[in-house]
PDB file of C-alpha atoms in Angstrom:
ATOM      1  CA  UNK A   1      15.607 -31.417 -15.676  1.00 94.00           C
ATOM      2  CA  UNK A   2      19.107 -32.640 -15.629  1.00 91.00           C
ATOM      3  CA  UNK A   3      21.492 -31.586 -19.103  1.00 87.00           C
ATOM      4  CA  UNK A   4      21.162 -35.199 -19.791  1.00 84.00           C
ATOM      5  CA  UNK A   5      16.950 -34.854 -20.362  1.00 90.00           C
ATOM      6  CA  UNK A   6      16.553 -36.941 -17.781  1.00 92.00           C
ATOM      7  CA  UNK A   7      13.997 -35.647 -14.774  1.00 96.00           C
ATOM      8  CA  UNK A   8      14.836 -36.016 -10.832  1.00 97.00           C
ATOM      9  CA  UNK A   9      12.870 -35.335  -7.895  1.00 97.00           C
ATOM     10  CA  UNK A  10      13.049 -36.644  -4.100  1.00 98.00           C
ATOM     11  CA  UNK A  11      16.755 -36.507  -2.119  1.00 98.00           C
ATOM     12  CA  UNK A  12      19.601 -38.216  -2.372  1.00 97.00           C
ATOM     13  CA  UNK A  13      21.402 -38.263   1.293  1.00 98.00           C
ATOM     14  CA  UNK A  14      24.739 -38.741   2.399  1.00 97.00           C
ATOM     15  CA  UNK A  15      26.366 -39.359   5.588  1.00 98.00           C
ATOM     16  CA  UNK A  16      30.103 -38.904   5.997  1.00 97.00           C
ATOM     17  CA  UNK A  17      31.962 -40.064   9.172  1.00 98.00           C
ATOM     18  CA  UNK A  18      34.941 -38.349   7.918  1.00 96.00           C
ATOM     19  CA  UNK A  19      36.460 -36.653   4.664  1.00 94.00           C
ATOM     20  CA  UNK A  20      36.439 -38.906   1.876  1.00 93.00           C
ATOM     21  CA  UNK A  21      39.723 -38.876   1.218  1.00 94.00           C
ATOM     22  CA  UNK A  22      40.739 -40.221   4.940  1.00 96.00           C
ATOM     23  CA  UNK A  23      41.508 -43.815   5.659  1.00 97.00           C
ATOM     24  CA  UNK A  24      38.388 -45.271   7.364  1.00 98.00           C
ATOM     25  CA  UNK A  25      36.220 -42.910   6.655  1.00 98.00           C
ATOM     26  CA  UNK A  26      32.467 -43.939   5.501  1.00 98.00           C
ATOM     27  CA  UNK A  27      30.105 -42.687   3.397  1.00 98.00           C
ATOM     28  CA  UNK A  28      26.365 -43.894   3.417  1.00 98.00           C
ATOM     29  CA  UNK A  29      24.157 -43.149   0.566  1.00 98.00           C
ATOM     30  CA  UNK A  30      20.194 -43.728   1.126  1.00 98.00           C
ATOM     31  CA  UNK A  31      17.243 -42.082  -1.116  1.00 97.00           C
ATOM     32  CA  UNK A  32      14.097 -39.962   0.561  1.00 97.00           C
ATOM     33  CA  UNK A  33      11.376 -40.435  -2.229  1.00 97.00           C
ATOM     34  CA  UNK A  34      13.915 -40.468  -5.074  1.00 97.00           C
ATOM     35  CA  UNK A  35      12.555 -40.968  -8.290  1.00 96.00           C
ATOM     36  CA  UNK A  36      14.405 -40.820 -11.770  1.00 95.00           C
ATOM     37  CA  UNK A  37      11.586 -40.372 -14.981  1.00 94.00           C
ATOM     38  CA  UNK A  38       9.222 -41.542 -12.468  1.00 91.00           C
ATOM     39  CA  UNK A  39      10.743 -44.787 -11.870  1.00 93.00           C
ATOM     40  CA  UNK A  40      11.357 -44.612  -7.800  1.00 96.00           C
ATOM     41  CA  UNK A  41      14.784 -45.789  -7.076  1.00 96.00           C
ATOM     42  CA  UNK A  42      15.384 -46.964  -3.239  1.00 97.00           C
ATOM     43  CA  UNK A  43      18.401 -49.069  -1.535  1.00 97.00           C
ATOM     44  CA  UNK A  44      21.696 -47.860   0.078  1.00 98.00           C
ATOM     45  CA  UNK A  45      25.243 -47.608  -0.633  1.00 98.00           C
ATOM     46  CA  UNK A  46      28.243 -47.872   1.654  1.00 98.00           C
ATOM     47  CA  UNK A  47      31.696 -46.556   0.606  1.00 98.00           C
ATOM     48  CA  UNK A  48      34.745 -47.580   2.868  1.00 98.00           C
ATOM     49  CA  UNK A  49      38.143 -46.533   2.125  1.00 98.00           C
ATOM     50  CA  UNK A  50      40.286 -48.972   3.011  1.00 98.00           C
ATOM     51  CA  UNK A  51      43.291 -47.311   2.883  1.00 98.00           C
ATOM     52  CA  UNK A  52      45.618 -46.669  -0.240  1.00 97.00           C
ATOM     53  CA  UNK A  53      47.670 -49.926  -2.294  1.00 97.00           C
ATOM     54  CA  UNK A  54      51.416 -50.548  -3.353  1.00 97.00           C
ATOM     55  CA  UNK A  55      50.545 -47.882  -6.139  1.00 96.00           C
ATOM     56  CA  UNK A  56      49.690 -44.908  -3.910  1.00 96.00           C
ATOM     57  CA  UNK A  57      45.937 -45.184  -4.880  1.00 97.00           C
ATOM     58  CA  UNK A  58      43.270 -45.033  -2.786  1.00 97.00           C
ATOM     59  CA  UNK A  59      40.946 -47.893  -2.353  1.00 98.00           C
ATOM     60  CA  UNK A  60      37.278 -48.268  -1.333  1.00 98.00           C
ATOM     61  CA  UNK A  61      35.364 -50.941  -0.757  1.00 98.00           C
ATOM     62  CA  UNK A  62      31.647 -50.277  -1.801  1.00 98.00           C
ATOM     63  CA  UNK A  63      28.603 -52.720  -1.217  1.00 98.00           C
ATOM     64  CA  UNK A  64      25.029 -51.552  -2.762  1.00 97.00           C
ATOM     65  CA  UNK A  65      22.217 -53.845  -0.741  1.00 96.00           C
ATOM     66  CA  UNK A  66      18.873 -53.672  -1.823  1.00 94.00           C
ATOM     67  CA  UNK A  67      19.189 -51.194  -4.689  1.00 94.00           C
ATOM     68  CA  UNK A  68      15.400 -51.229  -6.167  1.00 94.00           C
ATOM     69  CA  UNK A  69      14.324 -49.522  -9.656  1.00 92.00           C
ATOM     70  CA  UNK A  70      10.533 -49.466  -9.825  1.00 94.00           C
ATOM     71  CA  UNK A  71       8.660 -48.824 -12.909  1.00 88.00           C
ATOM     72  CA  UNK A  72       5.612 -49.740 -14.653  1.00 87.00           C
ATOM     73  CA  UNK A  73       6.788 -53.453 -15.562  1.00 87.00           C
ATOM     74  CA  UNK A  74       8.057 -54.033 -11.976  1.00 88.00           C
ATOM     75  CA  UNK A  75      10.918 -53.907  -9.354  1.00 92.00           C
ATOM     76  CA  UNK A  76      14.316 -54.786 -10.635  1.00 93.00           C
ATOM     77  CA  UNK A  77      16.606 -55.962  -7.549  1.00 94.00           C
ATOM     78  CA  UNK A  78      20.644 -55.093  -7.472  1.00 95.00           C
ATOM     79  CA  UNK A  79      23.125 -56.054  -4.918  1.00 97.00           C
ATOM     80  CA  UNK A  80      26.855 -55.579  -5.079  1.00 97.00           C
ATOM     81  CA  UNK A  81      30.203 -55.988  -3.654  1.00 98.00           C
ATOM     82  CA  UNK A  82      32.931 -53.752  -5.586  1.00 97.00           C
ATOM     83  CA  UNK A  83      36.327 -52.589  -4.838  1.00 98.00           C
ATOM     84  CA  UNK A  84      37.291 -49.191  -6.727  1.00 98.00           C
ATOM     85  CA  UNK A  85      40.778 -47.691  -7.054  1.00 98.00           C
ATOM     86  CA  UNK A  86      40.820 -44.186  -7.631  1.00 98.00           C
ATOM     87  CA  UNK A  87      43.484 -44.047  -9.902  1.00 98.00           C
ATOM     88  CA  UNK A  88      43.622 -40.326 -11.121  1.00 97.00           C
ATOM     89  CA  UNK A  89      42.248 -37.226  -9.946  1.00 96.00           C
ATOM     90  CA  UNK A  90      43.144 -37.427  -6.306  1.00 92.00           C
ATOM     91  CA  UNK A  91      45.290 -34.147  -6.203  1.00 90.00           C
ATOM     92  CA  UNK A  92      42.189 -32.037  -7.088  1.00 93.00           C
ATOM     93  CA  UNK A  93      39.665 -33.210  -4.739  1.00 88.00           C
ATOM     94  CA  UNK A  94      37.842 -29.640  -5.237  1.00 90.00           C
ATOM     95  CA  UNK A  95      37.428 -30.940  -9.266  1.00 94.00           C
ATOM     96  CA  UNK A  96      36.055 -34.065  -9.665  1.00 93.00           C
ATOM     97  CA  UNK A  97      35.760 -34.190 -13.441  1.00 94.00           C
ATOM     98  CA  UNK A  98      39.457 -35.821 -13.506  1.00 97.00           C
ATOM     99  CA  UNK A  99      38.752 -38.265 -11.170  1.00 97.00           C
ATOM    100  CA  UNK A 100      39.325 -41.595 -12.834  1.00 98.00           C
ATOM    101  CA  UNK A 101      38.097 -44.985 -11.248  1.00 98.00           C
ATOM    102  CA  UNK A 102      38.936 -49.358 -12.046  1.00 98.00           C
ATOM    103  CA  UNK A 103      36.128 -51.230 -10.598  1.00 98.00           C
ATOM    104  CA  UNK A 104      36.655 -54.626  -9.945  1.00 98.00           C
ATOM    105  CA  UNK A 105      33.646 -57.151  -7.865  1.00 98.00           C
ATOM    106  CA  UNK A 106      30.414 -59.108  -8.231  1.00 98.00           C
ATOM    107  CA  UNK A 107      26.881 -58.180  -8.575  1.00 97.00           C
ATOM    108  CA  UNK A 108      23.112 -60.456  -8.146  1.00 97.00           C
ATOM    109  CA  UNK A 109      19.484 -59.746  -8.005  1.00 96.00           C
ATOM    110  CA  UNK A 110      16.736 -60.393 -10.250  1.00 95.00           C
ATOM    111  CA  UNK A 111      14.653 -58.352 -13.224  1.00 92.00           C
ATOM    112  CA  UNK A 112      11.368 -57.112 -13.516  1.00 91.00           C
ATOM    113  CA  UNK A 113      10.226 -60.721 -15.052  1.00 89.00           C
ATOM    114  CA  UNK A 114      11.637 -62.174 -11.661  1.00 92.00           C
ATOM    115  CA  UNK A 115      14.680 -63.716 -13.659  1.00 93.00           C
ATOM    116  CA  UNK A 116      17.867 -63.753 -11.155  1.00 96.00           C
ATOM    117  CA  UNK A 117      21.301 -62.530 -12.117  1.00 96.00           C
ATOM    118  CA  UNK A 118      24.986 -62.438 -11.188  1.00 97.00           C
ATOM    119  CA  UNK A 119      27.531 -60.540 -12.847  1.00 97.00           C
ATOM    120  CA  UNK A 120      31.159 -60.705 -12.347  1.00 98.00           C
ATOM    121  CA  UNK A 121      33.540 -57.865 -13.708  1.00 98.00           C
ATOM    122  CA  UNK A 122      36.463 -60.243 -15.419  1.00 98.00           C
ATOM    123  CA  UNK A 123      38.555 -57.326 -16.029  1.00 98.00           C
ATOM    124  CA  UNK A 124      38.312 -53.826 -14.195  1.00 98.00           C
ATOM    125  CA  UNK A 125      36.114 -51.188 -15.345  1.00 98.00           C
ATOM    126  CA  UNK A 126      37.930 -48.319 -16.508  1.00 98.00           C
ATOM    127  CA  UNK A 127      35.239 -45.217 -15.215  1.00 97.00           C
ATOM    128  CA  UNK A 128      36.727 -41.399 -15.919  1.00 97.00           C
ATOM    129  CA  UNK A 129      33.720 -39.164 -14.205  1.00 96.00           C
ATOM    130  CA  UNK A 130      33.935 -36.853 -17.211  1.00 95.00           C
ATOM    131  CA  UNK A 131      32.526 -39.790 -19.483  1.00 95.00           C
ATOM    132  CA  UNK A 132      28.926 -40.665 -19.931  1.00 92.00           C
ATOM    133  CA  UNK A 133      29.982 -44.507 -20.722  1.00 95.00           C
ATOM    134  CA  UNK A 134      32.390 -47.007 -19.247  1.00 97.00           C
ATOM    135  CA  UNK A 135      35.445 -46.355 -21.141  1.00 97.00           C
ATOM    136  CA  UNK A 136      36.797 -50.243 -20.785  1.00 98.00           C
ATOM    137  CA  UNK A 137      36.917 -53.566 -18.968  1.00 98.00           C
ATOM    138  CA  UNK A 138      34.653 -56.972 -19.132  1.00 98.00           C
ATOM    139  CA  UNK A 139      32.129 -58.923 -17.296  1.00 98.00           C
ATOM    140  CA  UNK A 140      30.109 -61.729 -17.739  1.00 98.00           C
ATOM    141  CA  UNK A 141      26.633 -61.788 -17.084  1.00 97.00           C
ATOM    142  CA  UNK A 142      25.274 -65.365 -15.578  1.00 97.00           C
ATOM    143  CA  UNK A 143      20.966 -65.870 -15.842  1.00 94.00           C
ATOM    144  CA  UNK A 144      19.195 -69.649 -16.021  1.00 93.00           C
ATOM    145  CA  UNK A 145      18.759 -71.448 -19.167  1.00 90.00           C
ATOM    146  CA  UNK A 146      21.174 -69.593 -21.174  1.00 91.00           C
ATOM    147  CA  UNK A 147      25.169 -69.348 -21.526  1.00 94.00           C
ATOM    148  CA  UNK A 148      27.390 -66.902 -20.017  1.00 96.00           C
ATOM    149  CA  UNK A 149      26.773 -63.608 -21.450  1.00 97.00           C
ATOM    150  CA  UNK A 150      30.581 -61.409 -22.192  1.00 98.00           C
ATOM    151  CA  UNK A 151      29.546 -57.916 -21.961  1.00 97.00           C
ATOM    152  CA  UNK A 152      33.168 -55.643 -23.298  1.00 98.00           C
ATOM    153  CA  UNK A 153      33.593 -51.925 -22.722  1.00 97.00           C
ATOM    154  CA  UNK A 154      36.466 -51.726 -25.457  1.00 94.00           C
ATOM    155  CA  UNK A 155      39.983 -49.790 -25.488  1.00 89.00           C
ATOM    156  CA  UNK A 156      39.627 -46.797 -23.235  1.00 89.00           C
ATOM    157  CA  UNK A 157      38.025 -44.531 -25.686  1.00 93.00           C
ATOM    158  CA  UNK A 158      35.375 -42.491 -24.239  1.00 95.00           C
ATOM    159  CA  UNK A 159      32.098 -43.875 -26.683  1.00 96.00           C
ATOM    160  CA  UNK A 160      29.010 -45.367 -26.256  1.00 95.00           C
ATOM    161  CA  UNK A 161      30.504 -48.839 -28.118  1.00 96.00           C
ATOM    162  CA  UNK A 162      30.620 -51.898 -26.208  1.00 97.00           C
ATOM    163  CA  UNK A 163      30.483 -55.987 -27.611  1.00 97.00           C
ATOM    164  CA  UNK A 164      28.272 -58.630 -26.273  1.00 97.00           C
ATOM    165  CA  UNK A 165      29.226 -62.338 -26.287  1.00 97.00           C
ATOM    166  CA  UNK A 166      26.582 -64.895 -26.197  1.00 95.00           C
ATOM    167  CA  UNK A 167      26.147 -68.406 -27.680  1.00 93.00           C
ATOM    168  CA  UNK A 168      29.455 -68.161 -29.802  1.00 93.00           C
ATOM    169  CA  UNK A 169      28.536 -64.777 -31.643  1.00 96.00           C
ATOM    170  CA  UNK A 170      29.625 -61.196 -30.928  1.00 97.00           C
ATOM    171  CA  UNK A 171      27.252 -58.284 -31.647  1.00 97.00           C
ATOM    172  CA  UNK A 172      28.320 -54.906 -31.637  1.00 97.00           C
ATOM    173  CA  UNK A 173      26.022 -52.566 -29.472  1.00 96.00           C
ATOM    174  CA  UNK A 174      25.393 -48.850 -29.324  1.00 96.00           C
ATOM    175  CA  UNK A 175      24.695 -48.181 -25.420  1.00 91.00           C
ATOM    176  CA  UNK A 176      22.101 -45.804 -24.395  1.00 84.00           C
TER     177      UNK A 176
END
């Protein structure tokens, strides 16, 4: 049982071709009989360091293939193509708690109810390793037969507050 109260079992395995910080290195993450709170997780995540941008930030192309979350309700399928920009913390490699990333990209899949969805990050998601929540950014989620849903994570505070806009109305939500 982790500090977050979740029960985990099995293995998360990472194969690295070089140091995470080295341009051209590839990290491949897979799961071996891995469960979180009795939900089986499978899939492959590939992280490729593609070098630095003009600001000197490390860039990573990330692909998630056949990410599956099995539950008693069925299976949720998730595939994603992202780019992660490491904007803070790369000077302290042995302390990941100060790392901050900006994430852009797309995802698609199906829900446990077999509903197809896709999403596009419309404003980069700011993710700090030492925060349990996405700090800022927006995404647009598309499902059949309903208008586009916009999810806005706010202004950069590390909190569980966000807003959802659909059918012309905006609602405050508390993430759990």
